[in-house]
Amino acid sequence: MAIAFTEILAARKRIAGRVLRTPMRRSPELERIGGVSVLLKCEHHQTTGSFKLRGATNAVLSLSEEEHSRGVVTFSTGNHGRALSHAAIAAGTRAVVCMSALVPDNKVAAIRALGADIRIVGKSQDEAERAASELEKAEGLRRVSPMDDAAVIAGQGTLGMEVMEDAPELETVLVPLSGGGLISGVALAVKTLSPKTRIIGVGSKSCPAMAASLQAGHPVEVPEEPSLADSLGGGIGLENRHTFEMTKRYVDECVLVGEDDIAAAIRFAYEAEGEVIEGAAAVGIAALLGGLVKPAGPAAIILTGRNIAPDLHRRIVNGETPKP
Ligand SMILES: *Cc1c(COP(=O)(O)O)cnc(C)c1O
């Protein structure tokens, strides 16, 4: 089920004033390497440290009174849990967040600090998802998927609108890709405003669920390896409702990057750009640095989040590719 552009417009009105409009800025160093103009959408400066606040805020503000009185439940690799907790608590409703043991401690601590109810379950995002579904039934909580939810996708689409408003001339937009909530919303917005602009999804080789599903022609499950791009963990769900079809329809190409590429891109962002970004946010830069994507015209890269543990970041900047 595809969502409509009008839902992104409605989301933008709903979340205005509750999320930041993040800056876009040029990267002279990437322009030299890529031979085209390159803009960085600095969404890692967003409140809560990632774009997830857009979709989460739209979902919380779309609850019925009845749902609002009971609260929301989700499963998360960390950033969506933090965003949903922030949005729920700001709106005065309860948030329960199920996370697997793969979620880094810094992310769990940030969610706890917001006052959410935390459940650590299992060793994969898929196990956390099952726990959330059980709580949805047992406690009547509204389940807000980090990616396969119409309100979440519409909220993430507001990011695509900002990108095209700031740079209508873009030929290519590189978007980090896991479950596809971000790319579905962004691609719908970008293709509506500029049908010729190409959308490239960049995923992690450690968790290529969407790429494998597109290849198979239907949603499939893949084994999940720990990755420096921890926020790209998790599948797309065998019962996927929105993001598989939307990604198939709107995304021009998907590429996958490895752990060394991600580490190099985190290092590059820090040294050349002075930006602290987490692994999942680094995949677009990694694809450009590694020559996997060669834009023919002006390109934008979405930097999606900054929630990396400081000691891990320090090791990467010092030249390591740590095993997560
Ligand atoms: C969630 C997340 C992604 C991937 O978004 P999807 O909607 O699952 O494709 C990318 N980067 C960061 C920082 C994230 O938190």
Tab-separated table of C-alpha atoms and ligand atoms in Angstrom:
chain	number	residue	atom	x	y	z
A	1	MET	CA	0.000	0.000	0.000
A	2	ALA	CA	1.612	3.224	-1.121
A	3	ILE	CA	0.916	6.391	0.776
A	4	ALA	CA	0.063	9.696	-0.928
A	5	PHE	CA	2.130	12.876	-1.115
A	6	THR	CA	-0.724	14.730	0.606
A	7	GLU	CA	0.054	12.676	3.730
A	8	ILE	CA	3.573	14.124	3.719
A	9	LEU	CA	2.120	17.641	3.416
A	10	ALA	CA	-0.193	16.930	6.354
A	11	ALA	CA	2.726	15.514	8.371
A	12	ARG	CA	4.741	18.644	7.723
A	13	LYS	CA	1.964	20.838	9.199
A	14	ARG	CA	1.479	18.490	12.139
A	15	ILE	CA	5.140	18.287	13.203
A	16	ALA	CA	6.070	21.926	12.486
A	17	GLY	CA	7.766	23.491	15.503
A	18	ARG	CA	8.469	20.093	17.063
A	19	VAL	CA	11.326	19.063	14.753
A	20	LEU	CA	14.219	21.114	13.430
A	21	ARG	CA	14.630	22.082	9.812
A	22	THR	CA	18.211	20.821	9.475
A	23	PRO	CA	20.873	22.548	7.357
A	24	MET	CA	22.206	21.436	3.969
A	25	ARG	CA	25.768	22.347	3.228
A	26	ARG	CA	28.344	21.787	0.512
A	27	SER	CA	31.242	19.378	0.827
A	28	PRO	CA	34.175	20.741	-1.200
A	29	GLU	CA	36.204	17.606	-0.455
A	30	LEU	CA	33.509	15.231	-1.783
A	31	GLU	CA	33.006	17.559	-4.757
A	32	ARG	CA	36.683	17.139	-5.584
A	33	ILE	CA	36.425	13.342	-5.313
A	34	GLY	CA	33.068	12.984	-7.071
A	35	GLY	CA	33.581	15.671	-9.724
A	36	VAL	CA	30.039	17.019	-9.140
A	37	SER	CA	28.471	19.332	-6.597
A	38	VAL	CA	27.765	17.448	-3.357
A	39	LEU	CA	25.476	18.617	-0.552
A	40	LEU	CA	25.203	17.096	2.912
A	41	LYS	CA	21.756	17.131	4.524
A	42	CYS	CA	22.816	17.428	8.154
A	43	GLU	CA	19.897	15.566	9.702
A	44	HIS	CA	22.221	14.183	12.367
A	45	HIS	CA	21.759	17.631	13.964
A	46	GLN	CA	18.070	16.756	14.507
A	47	THR	CA	16.681	16.696	18.087
A	48	THR	CA	17.256	13.182	19.580
A	49	GLY	CA	20.155	12.776	17.114
A	50	SER	CA	18.347	11.281	14.128
A	51	PHE	CA	15.628	11.810	11.508
A	52	LYS	CA	13.456	9.269	13.362
A	53	LEU	CA	11.916	12.153	15.334
A	54	ARG	CA	9.983	13.229	12.229
A	55	GLY	CA	8.060	9.984	11.752
A	56	ALA	CA	7.677	9.328	15.476
A	57	THR	CA	6.257	12.800	16.115
A	58	ASN	CA	3.812	12.459	13.233
A	59	ALA	CA	2.691	9.047	14.534
A	60	VAL	CA	2.172	10.282	18.119
A	61	LEU	CA	0.251	13.377	16.969
A	62	SER	CA	-1.959	11.144	14.782
A	63	LEU	CA	-3.152	8.929	17.690
A	64	SER	CA	-6.843	8.785	18.503
A	65	GLU	CA	-7.856	9.910	22.015
A	66	GLU	CA	-8.332	6.295	23.003
A	67	GLU	CA	-4.872	5.292	21.726
A	68	HIS	CA	-3.341	8.317	23.398
A	69	SER	CA	-4.774	7.283	26.755
A	70	ARG	CA	-3.191	3.805	26.536
A	71	GLY	CA	0.185	4.651	24.960
A	72	VAL	CA	2.504	3.367	22.238
A	73	VAL	CA	4.841	0.395	21.922
A	74	THR	CA	7.693	-0.154	19.527
A	75	PHE	CA	10.790	-2.213	18.744
A	76	SER	CA	13.938	-0.403	17.852
A	77	THR	CA	17.647	-0.489	17.080
A	78	GLY	CA	17.745	2.615	19.306
A	79	ASN	CA	17.042	5.775	17.357
A	80	HIS	CA	13.354	5.193	16.711
A	81	GLY	CA	12.874	4.156	20.345
A	82	ARG	CA	14.483	7.382	21.471
A	83	ALA	CA	12.484	9.488	19.022
A	84	LEU	CA	9.179	7.822	19.882
A	85	SER	CA	9.873	8.143	23.619
A	86	HIS	CA	10.676	11.823	23.159
A	87	ALA	CA	7.532	12.444	21.114
A	88	ALA	CA	5.266	10.379	23.387
A	89	ILE	CA	6.480	11.920	26.620
A	90	ALA	CA	6.258	15.436	25.136
A	91	ALA	CA	2.626	14.651	24.244
A	92	GLY	CA	1.906	13.137	27.683
A	93	THR	CA	1.445	9.516	26.656
A	94	ARG	CA	3.211	6.297	27.674
A	95	ALA	CA	5.995	4.708	25.556
A	96	VAL	CA	7.218	1.102	25.792
A	97	VAL	CA	10.364	0.255	23.802
A	98	CYS	CA	11.484	-3.323	23.071
A	99	MET	CA	15.148	-3.677	22.099
A	100	SER	CA	17.487	-6.595	21.491
A	101	ALA	CA	20.869	-7.131	23.133
A	102	LEU	CA	22.463	-5.733	19.919
A	103	VAL	CA	21.386	-2.182	20.766
A	104	PRO	CA	24.396	-0.185	22.047
A	105	ASP	CA	24.355	0.860	25.722
A	106	ASN	CA	24.542	4.572	24.912
A	107	LYS	CA	21.273	4.321	22.984
A	108	VAL	CA	19.505	2.321	25.706
A	109	ALA	CA	20.658	4.822	28.350
A	110	ALA	CA	19.361	7.783	26.333
A	111	ILE	CA	15.923	6.166	26.031
A	112	ARG	CA	15.802	5.300	29.728
A	113	ALA	CA	16.700	8.907	30.577
A	114	LEU	CA	13.632	10.128	28.672
A	115	GLY	CA	11.389	8.115	30.999
A	116	ALA	CA	10.289	5.347	28.642
A	117	ASP	CA	9.489	1.815	29.763
A	118	ILE	CA	12.302	-0.409	28.378
A	119	ARG	CA	12.289	-4.157	27.639
A	120	ILE	CA	15.507	-5.871	26.517
A	121	VAL	CA	14.544	-9.056	24.650
A	122	GLY	CA	16.451	-11.523	22.474
A	123	LYS	CA	19.419	-11.093	20.195
A	124	SER	CA	17.935	-9.571	17.065
A	125	GLN	CA	15.648	-6.776	15.983
A	126	ASP	CA	13.181	-9.416	14.760
A	127	GLU	CA	12.874	-10.843	18.295
A	128	ALA	CA	12.292	-7.344	19.668
A	129	GLU	CA	9.564	-6.916	17.061
A	130	ARG	CA	7.765	-10.069	18.253
A	131	ALA	CA	7.863	-8.793	21.855
A	132	ALA	CA	6.303	-5.495	20.739
A	133	SER	CA	3.500	-7.336	18.952
A	134	GLU	CA	2.748	-9.299	22.116
A	135	LEU	CA	2.533	-6.098	24.174
A	136	GLU	CA	0.293	-4.544	21.543
A	137	LYS	CA	-2.193	-7.367	22.115
A	138	ALA	CA	-1.755	-7.837	25.857
A	139	GLU	CA	-1.872	-4.165	26.889
A	140	GLY	CA	-3.791	-2.577	24.015
A	141	LEU	CA	-0.884	-0.296	23.135
A	142	ARG	CA	-0.656	1.256	19.672
A	143	ARG	CA	2.283	-0.341	17.866
A	144	VAL	CA	4.381	2.170	15.930
A	145	SER	CA	6.789	0.352	13.597
A	146	PRO	CA	10.121	2.121	13.051
A	147	MET	CA	9.628	1.878	9.310
A	148	ASP	CA	6.514	0.091	8.040
A	149	ASP	CA	3.897	2.544	9.312
A	150	ALA	CA	2.074	5.102	7.144
A	151	ALA	CA	2.408	7.946	9.679
A	152	VAL	CA	6.107	7.224	10.157
A	153	ILE	CA	6.782	7.134	6.404
A	154	ALA	CA	4.881	10.400	5.882
A	155	GLY	CA	6.905	12.028	8.665
A	156	GLN	CA	10.215	10.888	7.151
A	157	GLY	CA	8.993	12.264	3.805
A	158	THR	CA	9.209	15.797	5.205
A	159	LEU	CA	12.974	15.377	5.028
A	160	GLY	CA	12.750	14.787	1.271
A	161	MET	CA	10.695	17.965	0.853
A	162	GLU	CA	13.333	20.036	2.645
A	163	VAL	CA	16.109	18.570	0.483
A	164	MET	CA	14.328	19.435	-2.771
A	165	GLU	CA	13.308	22.905	-1.564
A	166	ASP	CA	16.921	23.719	-0.724
A	167	ALA	CA	18.385	22.172	-3.911
A	168	PRO	CA	15.816	21.716	-6.701
A	169	GLU	CA	18.624	20.977	-9.186
A	170	LEU	CA	19.632	17.638	-7.635
A	171	GLU	CA	20.364	14.774	-10.020
A	172	THR	CA	20.928	12.152	-7.311
A	173	VAL	CA	19.948	11.709	-3.656
A	174	LEU	CA	21.746	9.042	-1.604
A	175	VAL	CA	19.648	7.655	1.244
A	176	PRO	CA	20.688	5.163	3.952
A	177	LEU	CA	18.466	2.099	3.722
A	178	SER	CA	17.393	-0.533	6.224
A	179	GLY	CA	13.668	-1.212	6.621
A	180	GLY	CA	12.923	1.509	4.089
A	181	GLY	CA	10.725	3.908	6.073
A	182	LEU	CA	13.103	6.756	5.384
A	183	ILE	CA	13.650	6.038	1.710
A	184	SER	CA	9.939	5.421	1.043
A	185	GLY	CA	8.950	8.840	2.396
A	186	VAL	CA	11.930	10.669	0.952
A	187	ALA	CA	11.590	9.071	-2.485
A	188	LEU	CA	7.860	9.837	-2.642
A	189	ALA	CA	8.553	13.493	-1.812
A	190	VAL	CA	11.521	13.811	-4.163
A	191	LYS	CA	9.851	12.064	-7.123
A	192	THR	CA	6.705	14.165	-6.662
A	193	LEU	CA	8.670	17.427	-6.660
A	194	SER	CA	11.316	16.352	-9.203
A	195	PRO	CA	10.536	13.152	-11.155
A	196	LYS	CA	13.949	13.104	-12.849
A	197	THR	CA	15.988	13.074	-9.645
A	198	ARG	CA	17.473	9.630	-8.984
A	199	ILE	CA	17.116	7.987	-5.573
A	200	ILE	CA	19.835	5.581	-4.522
A	201	GLY	CA	19.454	3.442	-1.421
A	202	VAL	CA	22.647	2.562	0.412
A	203	GLY	CA	22.517	-0.402	2.777
A	204	SER	CA	24.962	-2.404	4.881
A	205	LYS	CA	26.288	-5.784	3.691
A	206	SER	CA	25.783	-6.974	7.284
A	207	CYS	CA	22.017	-6.581	7.034
A	208	PRO	CA	20.846	-6.433	3.416
A	209	ALA	CA	17.169	-7.298	3.993
A	210	MET	CA	15.661	-4.785	1.542
A	211	ALA	CA	18.237	-5.474	-1.191
A	212	ALA	CA	17.672	-9.236	-0.836
A	213	SER	CA	13.885	-8.747	-0.891
A	214	LEU	CA	14.009	-6.593	-4.033
A	215	GLN	CA	16.117	-9.242	-5.702
A	216	ALA	CA	13.735	-12.035	-4.644
A	217	GLY	CA	10.675	-10.008	-5.710
A	218	HIS	CA	9.052	-10.370	-2.274
A	219	PRO	CA	10.005	-9.707	1.385
A	220	VAL	CA	12.591	-12.202	2.648
A	221	GLU	CA	14.464	-12.588	5.934
A	222	VAL	CA	18.256	-12.497	6.045
A	223	PRO	CA	20.586	-13.322	8.937
A	224	GLU	CA	21.662	-10.195	10.803
A	225	GLU	CA	25.367	-9.650	11.606
A	226	PRO	CA	26.497	-7.038	14.135
A	227	SER	CA	27.577	-3.915	12.206
A	228	LEU	CA	29.099	-0.502	12.793
A	229	ALA	CA	25.863	0.631	11.132
A	230	ASP	CA	23.819	-0.682	14.087
A	231	SER	CA	20.846	1.522	13.161
A	232	LEU	CA	20.493	-0.381	9.883
A	233	GLY	CA	19.736	-3.646	11.725
A	234	GLY	CA	16.490	-5.564	11.344
A	235	GLY	CA	14.461	-6.960	8.491
A	236	ILE	CA	11.603	-5.492	6.505
A	237	GLY	CA	9.023	-7.951	7.905
A	238	LEU	CA	7.589	-10.853	5.895
A	239	GLU	CA	4.179	-9.157	6.213
A	240	ASN	CA	5.539	-5.842	4.950
A	241	ARG	CA	2.683	-3.455	4.146
A	242	HIS	CA	4.246	-0.311	2.676
A	243	THR	CA	8.007	0.003	2.383
A	244	PHE	CA	8.731	-2.941	0.084
A	245	GLU	CA	6.266	-1.779	-2.577
A	246	MET	CA	7.249	1.872	-2.217
A	247	THR	CA	10.974	1.108	-2.437
A	248	LYS	CA	10.378	-1.090	-5.488
A	249	ARG	CA	8.366	1.666	-7.140
A	250	TYR	CA	10.369	4.803	-6.342
A	251	VAL	CA	13.984	3.782	-5.748
A	252	ASP	CA	16.246	3.675	-8.809
A	253	GLU	CA	19.102	1.592	-7.408
A	254	CYS	CA	20.383	-0.067	-4.228
A	255	VAL	CA	24.031	-0.556	-3.302
A	256	LEU	CA	25.639	-2.184	-0.244
A	257	VAL	CA	28.746	-1.114	1.667
A	258	GLY	CA	31.030	-3.079	4.028
A	259	GLU	CA	32.411	-2.434	7.509
A	260	ASP	CA	35.743	-0.963	6.369
A	261	ASP	CA	33.913	1.434	4.021
A	262	ILE	CA	31.647	2.548	6.877
A	263	ALA	CA	34.599	3.128	9.218
A	264	ALA	CA	36.417	5.113	6.514
A	265	ALA	CA	33.323	7.265	5.941
A	266	ILE	CA	32.889	8.014	9.672
A	267	ARG	CA	36.556	9.041	9.738
A	268	PHE	CA	36.154	11.168	6.602
A	269	ALA	CA	33.081	12.937	8.013
A	270	TYR	CA	35.049	13.847	11.127
A	271	GLU	CA	38.344	14.813	9.519
A	272	ALA	CA	37.171	16.486	6.320
A	273	GLU	CA	33.796	17.822	7.480
A	274	GLY	CA	34.038	18.153	11.266
A	275	GLU	CA	30.853	16.097	11.608
A	276	VAL	CA	30.288	13.318	14.133
A	277	ILE	CA	28.026	10.725	12.511
A	278	GLU	CA	27.106	7.164	13.378
A	279	GLY	CA	27.715	4.164	11.107
A	280	ALA	CA	24.242	4.107	9.545
A	281	ALA	CA	24.604	7.767	8.609
A	282	ALA	CA	27.976	7.168	6.942
A	283	VAL	CA	26.866	4.752	4.216
A	284	GLY	CA	26.125	7.464	1.630
A	285	ILE	CA	29.590	8.959	1.979
A	286	ALA	CA	30.999	5.405	1.906
A	287	ALA	CA	29.250	4.680	-1.402
A	288	LEU	CA	30.667	7.849	-2.953
A	289	LEU	CA	34.200	7.379	-1.571
A	290	GLY	CA	34.215	3.745	-2.722
A	291	GLY	CA	33.051	4.647	-6.243
A	292	LEU	CA	29.894	2.479	-5.934
A	293	VAL	CA	27.832	5.511	-6.941
A	294	LYS	CA	29.000	7.955	-9.610
A	295	PRO	CA	26.499	10.842	-9.814
A	296	ALA	CA	26.279	12.520	-13.214
A	297	GLY	CA	25.117	15.814	-11.670
A	298	PRO	CA	24.518	17.582	-8.345
A	299	ALA	CA	24.128	15.069	-5.524
A	300	ALA	CA	22.863	15.173	-1.940
A	301	ILE	CA	23.775	12.724	0.803
A	302	ILE	CA	21.498	12.370	3.802
A	303	LEU	CA	23.453	12.126	7.060
A	304	THR	CA	20.815	10.426	9.185
A	305	GLY	CA	22.113	10.276	12.760
A	306	ARG	CA	24.874	11.030	15.246
A	307	ASN	CA	24.197	8.566	18.066
A	308	ILE	CA	27.524	6.736	18.122
A	309	ALA	CA	29.226	5.829	21.420
A	310	PRO	CA	32.077	8.310	21.935
A	311	ASP	CA	34.718	5.611	22.623
A	312	LEU	CA	33.758	3.720	19.444
A	313	HIS	CA	33.964	6.949	17.462
A	314	ARG	CA	37.405	7.677	18.909
A	315	ARG	CA	38.717	4.249	17.886
A	316	ILE	CA	37.425	4.648	14.354
A	317	VAL	CA	38.918	8.115	14.001
A	318	ASN	CA	42.219	6.609	15.196
A	319	GLY	CA	42.197	4.290	12.187
A	320	GLU	CA	40.545	1.125	13.495
A	321	THR	CA	37.591	-0.793	12.057
A	322	PRO	CA	36.316	-2.152	15.410
A	323	LYS	CA	34.226	-5.328	15.468
A	324	PRO	CA	30.927	-4.324	17.081
B	1	LIG	C1	16.612	4.014	11.179
B	1	LIG	C2	17.839	4.594	10.614
B	1	LIG	C3	18.188	4.405	9.261
B	1	LIG	C4	17.392	3.531	8.312
B	1	LIG	O1	16.061	3.893	8.173
B	1	LIG	P1	14.967	2.894	7.588
B	1	LIG	O2	13.707	3.655	7.582
B	1	LIG	O3	14.911	1.684	8.500
B	1	LIG	O4	15.428	2.463	6.229
B	1	LIG	C5	19.325	5.051	8.791
B	1	LIG	N1	20.102	5.816	9.603
B	1	LIG	C6	19.804	6.017	10.902
B	1	LIG	C7	20.707	6.849	11.739
B	1	LIG	C8	18.659	5.409	11.455
B	1	LIG	O5	18.377	5.601	12.755
